[in-house]
PDB file of C-alpha atoms in Angstrom:
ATOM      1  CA  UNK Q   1     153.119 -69.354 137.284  1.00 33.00           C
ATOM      2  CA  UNK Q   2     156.095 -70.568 139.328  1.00 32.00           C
ATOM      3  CA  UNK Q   3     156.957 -73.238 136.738  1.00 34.00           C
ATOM      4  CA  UNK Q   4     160.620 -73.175 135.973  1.00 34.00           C
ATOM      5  CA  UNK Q   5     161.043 -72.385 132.496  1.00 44.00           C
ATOM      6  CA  UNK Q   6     162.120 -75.216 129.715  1.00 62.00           C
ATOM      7  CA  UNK Q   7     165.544 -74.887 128.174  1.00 65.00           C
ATOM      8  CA  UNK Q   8     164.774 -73.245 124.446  1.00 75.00           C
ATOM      9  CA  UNK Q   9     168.744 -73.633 123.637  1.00 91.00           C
ATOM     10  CA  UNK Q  10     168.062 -77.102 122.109  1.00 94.00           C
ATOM     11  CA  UNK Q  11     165.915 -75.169 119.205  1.00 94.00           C
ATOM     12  CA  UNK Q  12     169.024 -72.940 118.597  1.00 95.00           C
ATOM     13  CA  UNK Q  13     171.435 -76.133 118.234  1.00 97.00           C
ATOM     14  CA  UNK Q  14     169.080 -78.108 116.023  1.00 98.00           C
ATOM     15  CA  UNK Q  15     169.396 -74.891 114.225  1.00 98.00           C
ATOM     16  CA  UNK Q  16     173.047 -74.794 113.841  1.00 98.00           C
ATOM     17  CA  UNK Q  17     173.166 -78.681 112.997  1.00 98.00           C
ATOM     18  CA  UNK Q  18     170.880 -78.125 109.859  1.00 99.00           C
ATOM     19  CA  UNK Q  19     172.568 -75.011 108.744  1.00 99.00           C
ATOM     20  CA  UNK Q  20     175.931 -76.404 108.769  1.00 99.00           C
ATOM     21  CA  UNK Q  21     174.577 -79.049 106.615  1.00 99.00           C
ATOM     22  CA  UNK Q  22     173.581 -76.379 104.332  1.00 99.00           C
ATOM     23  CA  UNK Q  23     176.900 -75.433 104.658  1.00 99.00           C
ATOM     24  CA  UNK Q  24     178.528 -78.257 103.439  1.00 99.00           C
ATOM     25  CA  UNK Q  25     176.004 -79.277 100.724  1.00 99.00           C
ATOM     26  CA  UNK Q  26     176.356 -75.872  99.217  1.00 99.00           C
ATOM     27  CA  UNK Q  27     180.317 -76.376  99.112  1.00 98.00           C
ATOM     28  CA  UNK Q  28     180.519 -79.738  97.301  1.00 98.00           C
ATOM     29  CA  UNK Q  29     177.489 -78.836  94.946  1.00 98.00           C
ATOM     30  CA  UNK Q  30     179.580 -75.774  94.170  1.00 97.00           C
ATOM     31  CA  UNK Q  31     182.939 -77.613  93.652  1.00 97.00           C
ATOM     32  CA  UNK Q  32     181.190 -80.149  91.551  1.00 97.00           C
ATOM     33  CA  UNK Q  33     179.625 -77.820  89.220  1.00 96.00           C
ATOM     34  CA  UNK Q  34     182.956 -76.325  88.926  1.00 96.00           C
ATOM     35  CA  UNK Q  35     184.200 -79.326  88.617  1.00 96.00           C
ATOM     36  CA  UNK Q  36     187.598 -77.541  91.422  1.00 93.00           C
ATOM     37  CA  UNK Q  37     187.409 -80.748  93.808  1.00 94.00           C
ATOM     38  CA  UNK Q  38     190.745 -81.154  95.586  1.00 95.00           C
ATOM     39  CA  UNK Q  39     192.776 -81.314  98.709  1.00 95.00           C
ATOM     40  CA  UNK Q  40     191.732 -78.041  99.651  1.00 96.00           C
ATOM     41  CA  UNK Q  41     188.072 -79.100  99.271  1.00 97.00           C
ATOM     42  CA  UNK Q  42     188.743 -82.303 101.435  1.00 97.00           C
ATOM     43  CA  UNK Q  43     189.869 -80.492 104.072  1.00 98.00           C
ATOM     44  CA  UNK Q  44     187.163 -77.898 103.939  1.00 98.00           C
ATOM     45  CA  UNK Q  45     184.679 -80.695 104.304  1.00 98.00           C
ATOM     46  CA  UNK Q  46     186.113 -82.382 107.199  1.00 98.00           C
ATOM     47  CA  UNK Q  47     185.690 -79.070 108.890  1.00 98.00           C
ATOM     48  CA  UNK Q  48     181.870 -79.139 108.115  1.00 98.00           C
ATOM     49  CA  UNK Q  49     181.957 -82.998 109.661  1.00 98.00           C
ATOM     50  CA  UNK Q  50     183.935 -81.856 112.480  1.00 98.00           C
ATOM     51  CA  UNK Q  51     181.881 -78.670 113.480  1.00 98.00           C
ATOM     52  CA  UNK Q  52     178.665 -80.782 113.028  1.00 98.00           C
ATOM     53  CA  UNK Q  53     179.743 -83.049 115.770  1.00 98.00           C
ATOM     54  CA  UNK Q  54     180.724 -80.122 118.286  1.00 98.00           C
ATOM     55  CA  UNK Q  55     177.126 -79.256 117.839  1.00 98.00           C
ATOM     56  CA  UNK Q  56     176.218 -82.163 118.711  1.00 98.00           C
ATOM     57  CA  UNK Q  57     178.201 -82.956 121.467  1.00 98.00           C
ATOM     58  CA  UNK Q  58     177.000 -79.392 122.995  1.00 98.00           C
ATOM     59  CA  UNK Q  59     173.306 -80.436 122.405  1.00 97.00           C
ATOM     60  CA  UNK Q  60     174.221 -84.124 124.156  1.00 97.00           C
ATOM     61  CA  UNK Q  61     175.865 -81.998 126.929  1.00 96.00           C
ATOM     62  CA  UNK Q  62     173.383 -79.461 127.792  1.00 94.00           C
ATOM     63  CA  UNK Q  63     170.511 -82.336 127.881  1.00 94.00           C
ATOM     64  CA  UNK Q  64     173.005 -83.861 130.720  1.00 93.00           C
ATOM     65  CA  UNK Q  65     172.642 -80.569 132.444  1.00 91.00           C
ATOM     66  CA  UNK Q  66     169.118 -79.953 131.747  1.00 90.00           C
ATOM     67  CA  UNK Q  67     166.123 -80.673 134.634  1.00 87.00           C
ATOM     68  CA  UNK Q  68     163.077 -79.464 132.249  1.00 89.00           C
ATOM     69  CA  UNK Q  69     163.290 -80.360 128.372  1.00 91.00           C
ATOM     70  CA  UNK Q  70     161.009 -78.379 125.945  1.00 91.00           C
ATOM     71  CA  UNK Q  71     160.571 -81.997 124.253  1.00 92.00           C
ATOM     72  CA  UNK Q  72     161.344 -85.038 125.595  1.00 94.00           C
ATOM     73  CA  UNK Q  73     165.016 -86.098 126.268  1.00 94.00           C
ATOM     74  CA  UNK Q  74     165.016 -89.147 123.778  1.00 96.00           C
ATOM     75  CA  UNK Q  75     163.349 -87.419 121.529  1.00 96.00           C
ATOM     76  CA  UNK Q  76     166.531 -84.316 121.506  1.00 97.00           C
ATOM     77  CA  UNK Q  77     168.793 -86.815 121.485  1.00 97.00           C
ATOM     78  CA  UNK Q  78     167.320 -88.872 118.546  1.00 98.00           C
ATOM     79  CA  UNK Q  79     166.806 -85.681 116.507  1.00 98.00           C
ATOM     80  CA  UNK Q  80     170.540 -84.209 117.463  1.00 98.00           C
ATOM     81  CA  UNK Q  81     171.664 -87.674 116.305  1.00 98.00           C
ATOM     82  CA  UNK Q  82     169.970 -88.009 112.948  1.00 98.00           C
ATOM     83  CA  UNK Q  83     170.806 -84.488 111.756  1.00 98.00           C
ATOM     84  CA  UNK Q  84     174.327 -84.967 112.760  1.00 98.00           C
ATOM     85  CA  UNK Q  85     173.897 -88.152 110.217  1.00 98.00           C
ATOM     86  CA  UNK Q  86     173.522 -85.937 107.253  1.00 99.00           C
ATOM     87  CA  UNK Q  87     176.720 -83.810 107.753  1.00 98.00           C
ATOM     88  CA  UNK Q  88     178.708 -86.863 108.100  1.00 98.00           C
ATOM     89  CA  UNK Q  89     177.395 -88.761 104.719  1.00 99.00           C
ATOM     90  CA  UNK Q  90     177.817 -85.204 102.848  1.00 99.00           C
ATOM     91  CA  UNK Q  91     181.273 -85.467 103.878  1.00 98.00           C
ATOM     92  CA  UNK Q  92     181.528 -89.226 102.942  1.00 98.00           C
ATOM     93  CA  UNK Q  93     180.356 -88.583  99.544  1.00 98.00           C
ATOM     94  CA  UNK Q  94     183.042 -85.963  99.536  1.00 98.00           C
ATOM     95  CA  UNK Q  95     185.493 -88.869 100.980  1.00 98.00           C
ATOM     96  CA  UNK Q  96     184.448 -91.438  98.356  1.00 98.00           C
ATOM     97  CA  UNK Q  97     185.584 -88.939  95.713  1.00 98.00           C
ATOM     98  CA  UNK Q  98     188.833 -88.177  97.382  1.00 97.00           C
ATOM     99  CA  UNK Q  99     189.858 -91.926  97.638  1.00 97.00           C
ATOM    100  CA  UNK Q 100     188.317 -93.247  94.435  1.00 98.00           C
ATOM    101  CA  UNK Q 101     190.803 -90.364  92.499  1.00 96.00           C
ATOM    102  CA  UNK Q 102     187.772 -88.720  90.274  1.00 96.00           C
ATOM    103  CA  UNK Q 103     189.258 -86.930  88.291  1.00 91.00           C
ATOM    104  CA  UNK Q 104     185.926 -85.053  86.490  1.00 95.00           C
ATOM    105  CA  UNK Q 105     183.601 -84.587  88.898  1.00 96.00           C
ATOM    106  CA  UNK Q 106     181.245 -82.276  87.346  1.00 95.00           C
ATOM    107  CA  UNK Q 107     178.591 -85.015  86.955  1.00 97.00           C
ATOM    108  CA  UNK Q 108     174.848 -83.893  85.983  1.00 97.00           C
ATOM    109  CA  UNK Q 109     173.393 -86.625  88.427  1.00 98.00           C
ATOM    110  CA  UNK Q 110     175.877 -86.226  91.098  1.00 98.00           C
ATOM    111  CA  UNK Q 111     175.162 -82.011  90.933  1.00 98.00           C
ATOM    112  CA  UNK Q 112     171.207 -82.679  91.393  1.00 98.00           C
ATOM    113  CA  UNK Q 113     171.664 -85.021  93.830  1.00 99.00           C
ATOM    114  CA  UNK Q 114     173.719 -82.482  95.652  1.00 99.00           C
ATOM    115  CA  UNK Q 115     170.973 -79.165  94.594  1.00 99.00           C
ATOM    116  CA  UNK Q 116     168.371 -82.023  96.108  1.00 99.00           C
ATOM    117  CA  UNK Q 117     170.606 -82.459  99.431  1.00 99.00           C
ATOM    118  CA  UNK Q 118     170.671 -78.329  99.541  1.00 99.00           C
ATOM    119  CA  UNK Q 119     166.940 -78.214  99.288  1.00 99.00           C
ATOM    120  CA  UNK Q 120     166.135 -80.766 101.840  1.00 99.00           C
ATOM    121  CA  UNK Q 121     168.623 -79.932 104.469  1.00 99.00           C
ATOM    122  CA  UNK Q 122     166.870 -76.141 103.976  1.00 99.00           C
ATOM    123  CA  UNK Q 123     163.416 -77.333 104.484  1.00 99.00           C
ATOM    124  CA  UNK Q 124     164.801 -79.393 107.830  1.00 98.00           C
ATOM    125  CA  UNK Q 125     166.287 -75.919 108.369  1.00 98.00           C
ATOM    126  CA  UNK Q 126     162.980 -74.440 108.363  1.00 98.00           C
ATOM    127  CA  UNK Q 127     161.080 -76.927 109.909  1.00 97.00           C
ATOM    128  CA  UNK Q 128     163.809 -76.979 113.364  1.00 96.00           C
ATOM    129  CA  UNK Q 129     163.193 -73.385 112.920  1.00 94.00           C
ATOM    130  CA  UNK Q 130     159.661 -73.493 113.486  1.00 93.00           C
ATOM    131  CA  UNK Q 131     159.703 -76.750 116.132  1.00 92.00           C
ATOM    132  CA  UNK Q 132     159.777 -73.845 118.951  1.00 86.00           C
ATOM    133  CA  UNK Q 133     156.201 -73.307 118.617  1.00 84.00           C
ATOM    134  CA  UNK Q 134     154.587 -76.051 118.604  1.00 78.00           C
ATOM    135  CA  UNK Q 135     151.209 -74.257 116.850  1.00 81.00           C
ATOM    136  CA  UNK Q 136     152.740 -74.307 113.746  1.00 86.00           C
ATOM    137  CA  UNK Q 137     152.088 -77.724 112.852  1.00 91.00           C
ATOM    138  CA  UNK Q 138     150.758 -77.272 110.029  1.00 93.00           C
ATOM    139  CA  UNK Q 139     153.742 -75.211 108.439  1.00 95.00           C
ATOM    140  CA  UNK Q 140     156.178 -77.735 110.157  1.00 96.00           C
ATOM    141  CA  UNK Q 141     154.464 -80.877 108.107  1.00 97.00           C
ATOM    142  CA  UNK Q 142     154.883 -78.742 104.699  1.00 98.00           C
ATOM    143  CA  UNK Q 143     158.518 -78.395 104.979  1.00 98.00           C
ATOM    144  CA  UNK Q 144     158.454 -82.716 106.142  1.00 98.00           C
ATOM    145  CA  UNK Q 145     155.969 -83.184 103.530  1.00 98.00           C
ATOM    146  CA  UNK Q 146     158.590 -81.395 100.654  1.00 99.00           C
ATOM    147  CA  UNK Q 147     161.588 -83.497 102.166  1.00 99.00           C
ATOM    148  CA  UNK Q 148     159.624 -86.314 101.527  1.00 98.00           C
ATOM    149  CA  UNK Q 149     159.344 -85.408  97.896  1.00 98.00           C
ATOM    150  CA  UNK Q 150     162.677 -85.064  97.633  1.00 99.00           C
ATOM    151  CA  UNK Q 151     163.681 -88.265  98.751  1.00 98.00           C
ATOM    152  CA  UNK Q 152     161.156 -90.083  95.881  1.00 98.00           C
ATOM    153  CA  UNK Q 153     163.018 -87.846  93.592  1.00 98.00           C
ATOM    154  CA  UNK Q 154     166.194 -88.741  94.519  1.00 98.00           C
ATOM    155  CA  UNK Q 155     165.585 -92.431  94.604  1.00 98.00           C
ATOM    156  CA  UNK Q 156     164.337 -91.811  90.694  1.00 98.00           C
ATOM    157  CA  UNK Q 157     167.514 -90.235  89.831  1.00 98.00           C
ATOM    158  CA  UNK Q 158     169.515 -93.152  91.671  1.00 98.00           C
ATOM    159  CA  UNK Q 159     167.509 -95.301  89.123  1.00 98.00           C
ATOM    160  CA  UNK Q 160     168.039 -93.321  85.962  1.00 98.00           C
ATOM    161  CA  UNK Q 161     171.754 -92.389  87.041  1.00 98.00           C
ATOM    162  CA  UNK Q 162     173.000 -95.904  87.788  1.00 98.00           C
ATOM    163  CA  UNK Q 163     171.002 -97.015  84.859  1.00 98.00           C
ATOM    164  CA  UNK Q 164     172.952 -94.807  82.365  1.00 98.00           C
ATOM    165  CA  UNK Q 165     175.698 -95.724  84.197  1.00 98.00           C
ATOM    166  CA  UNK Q 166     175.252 -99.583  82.898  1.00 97.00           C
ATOM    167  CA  UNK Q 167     173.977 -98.687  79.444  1.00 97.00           C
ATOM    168  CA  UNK Q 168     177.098 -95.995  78.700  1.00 96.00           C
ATOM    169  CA  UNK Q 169     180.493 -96.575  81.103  1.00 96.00           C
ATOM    170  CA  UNK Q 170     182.698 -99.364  79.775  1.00 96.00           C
ATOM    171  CA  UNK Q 171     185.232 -98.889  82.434  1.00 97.00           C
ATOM    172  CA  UNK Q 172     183.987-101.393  85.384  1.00 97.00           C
ATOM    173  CA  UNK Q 173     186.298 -99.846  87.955  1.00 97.00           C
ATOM    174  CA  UNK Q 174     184.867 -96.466  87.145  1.00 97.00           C
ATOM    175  CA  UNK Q 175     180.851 -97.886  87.784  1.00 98.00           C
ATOM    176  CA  UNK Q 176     181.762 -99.440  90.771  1.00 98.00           C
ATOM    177  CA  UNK Q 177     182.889 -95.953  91.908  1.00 98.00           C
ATOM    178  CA  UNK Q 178     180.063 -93.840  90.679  1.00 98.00           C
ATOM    179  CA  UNK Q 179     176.940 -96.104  91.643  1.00 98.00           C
ATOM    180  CA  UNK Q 180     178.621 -96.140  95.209  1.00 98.00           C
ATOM    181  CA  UNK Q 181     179.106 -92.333  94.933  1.00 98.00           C
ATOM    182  CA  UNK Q 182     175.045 -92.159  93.712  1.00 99.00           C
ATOM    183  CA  UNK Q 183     174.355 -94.357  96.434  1.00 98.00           C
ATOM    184  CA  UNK Q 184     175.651 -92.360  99.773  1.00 99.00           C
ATOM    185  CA  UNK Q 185     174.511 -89.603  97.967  1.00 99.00           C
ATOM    186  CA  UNK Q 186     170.885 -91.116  97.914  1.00 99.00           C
ATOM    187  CA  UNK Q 187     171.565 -92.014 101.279  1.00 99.00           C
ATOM    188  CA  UNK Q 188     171.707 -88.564 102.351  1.00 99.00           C
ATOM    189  CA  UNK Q 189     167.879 -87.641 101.672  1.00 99.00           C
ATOM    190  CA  UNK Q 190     166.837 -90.834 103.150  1.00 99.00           C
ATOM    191  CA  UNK Q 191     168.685 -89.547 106.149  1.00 99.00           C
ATOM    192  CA  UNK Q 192     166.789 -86.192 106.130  1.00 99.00           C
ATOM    193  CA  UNK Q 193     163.508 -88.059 105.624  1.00 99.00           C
ATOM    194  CA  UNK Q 194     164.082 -89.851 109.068  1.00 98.00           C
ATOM    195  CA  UNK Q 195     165.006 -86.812 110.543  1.00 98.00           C
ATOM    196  CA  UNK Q 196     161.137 -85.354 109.069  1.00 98.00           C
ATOM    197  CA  UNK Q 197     159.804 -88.362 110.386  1.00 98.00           C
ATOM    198  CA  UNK Q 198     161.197 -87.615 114.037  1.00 98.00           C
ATOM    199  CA  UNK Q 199     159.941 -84.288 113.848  1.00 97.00           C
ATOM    200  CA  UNK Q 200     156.217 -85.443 112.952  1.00 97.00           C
ATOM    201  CA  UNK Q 201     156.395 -87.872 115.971  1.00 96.00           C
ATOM    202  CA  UNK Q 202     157.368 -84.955 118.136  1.00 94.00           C
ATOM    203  CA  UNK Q 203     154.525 -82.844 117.048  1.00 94.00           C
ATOM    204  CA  UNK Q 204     152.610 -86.109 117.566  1.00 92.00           C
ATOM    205  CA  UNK Q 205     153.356 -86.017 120.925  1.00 90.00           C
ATOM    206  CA  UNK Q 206     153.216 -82.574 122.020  1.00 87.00           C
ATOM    207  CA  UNK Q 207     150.376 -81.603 119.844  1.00 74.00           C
TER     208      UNK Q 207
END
């Protein structure tokens, strides 16, 4: 009784953060599969990027003007930085197409990667969601242990995609472009997995 109460607005940001990357995985994935990727799309992206790192900023400046954390300070600052990570390399895979010119972007391995990136930034969604309460361990580790899978799947399809890449593309210009493409797009569900791996040291400590 008397204890001044911990700031719970850092559970609402983290919040934000993953859903915006939601956001902007949805919105490529979508303009791949309809293979409709242009200017329009560019600039829609950049607006993801850019409202992930207002969120960020307003996490970074209410820990300045927070006394009591609910978790410690590093630990908010670590976790506002890493999830800030994946709305950036959504929006360089994004870039990569822009300034490489693709022309035909509806790529099978390109769209799962992106359905993969959806899926993982959800279960980080959920997971952020649930970091409030720290008694629901257990549900918080399924949603880490399911990014985890995903990031073993997608460095699989990295394999098979750059592989086919090799066995079928004669144009040497145009593999150089994709594997790097495949590449920040693998990139992106490492990223998530660190952010799962924060999370798991959290409940570490404040189990």
């Amino acid at each position: 009784m008397g204890l001044i109460p911990k700031e719970t607005k850092f559970f609402e940001l983290f919040e934000n953060q993953t859903q915006n990357a939601i956001k902007a995985a949805e919105f490529l994935k979508d303009a791949v599969k309809l293979n409709k990727f242009d200017e329009i799309c560019v600039k829609k992206m950049k607006e993801f990027e850019h409202e992930g790192d207002t969120i960020t900023h307003e996490i970074i400046d209410k820990l300045n003007e927070t006394f009591i954390t609910p978790i410690d300070r590093e630990d908010i600052h670590k976790l506002a930085s890493e999830i800030d990570d994946i709305c950036d390399l959504i929006n360089v895979i994004s870039n990569r197409i822009h300034i490489y010119k693709i022309d035909n972007v509806k790529d099978p391995y390109l769209e799962e990667f992106l359905l993969n990136i959806v899926e993982s930034a959800t279960a980080l969604n959920n997971a952020v969601k649930n970091l409030k309460d720290i008694k629901r361990t257990r549900r918080i580790l399924e949603y880490c242990i399911e990014i985890n899978r995903l990031e073993n799947a997608g460095d699989s399809l990295r394999e098979k995609a750059i592989m086919e890449l090799f066995e079928k593309e004669k144009d040497p210009i145009k593999i150089i472009k994709w594997k790097e493409i495949y590449e920040v797009a693998e990139t992106v569900l490492d990223t998530c997995e660190h952010v799962a791996k924060t999370i798991e040291e959290i409940l570490v400590k404040n189990g």
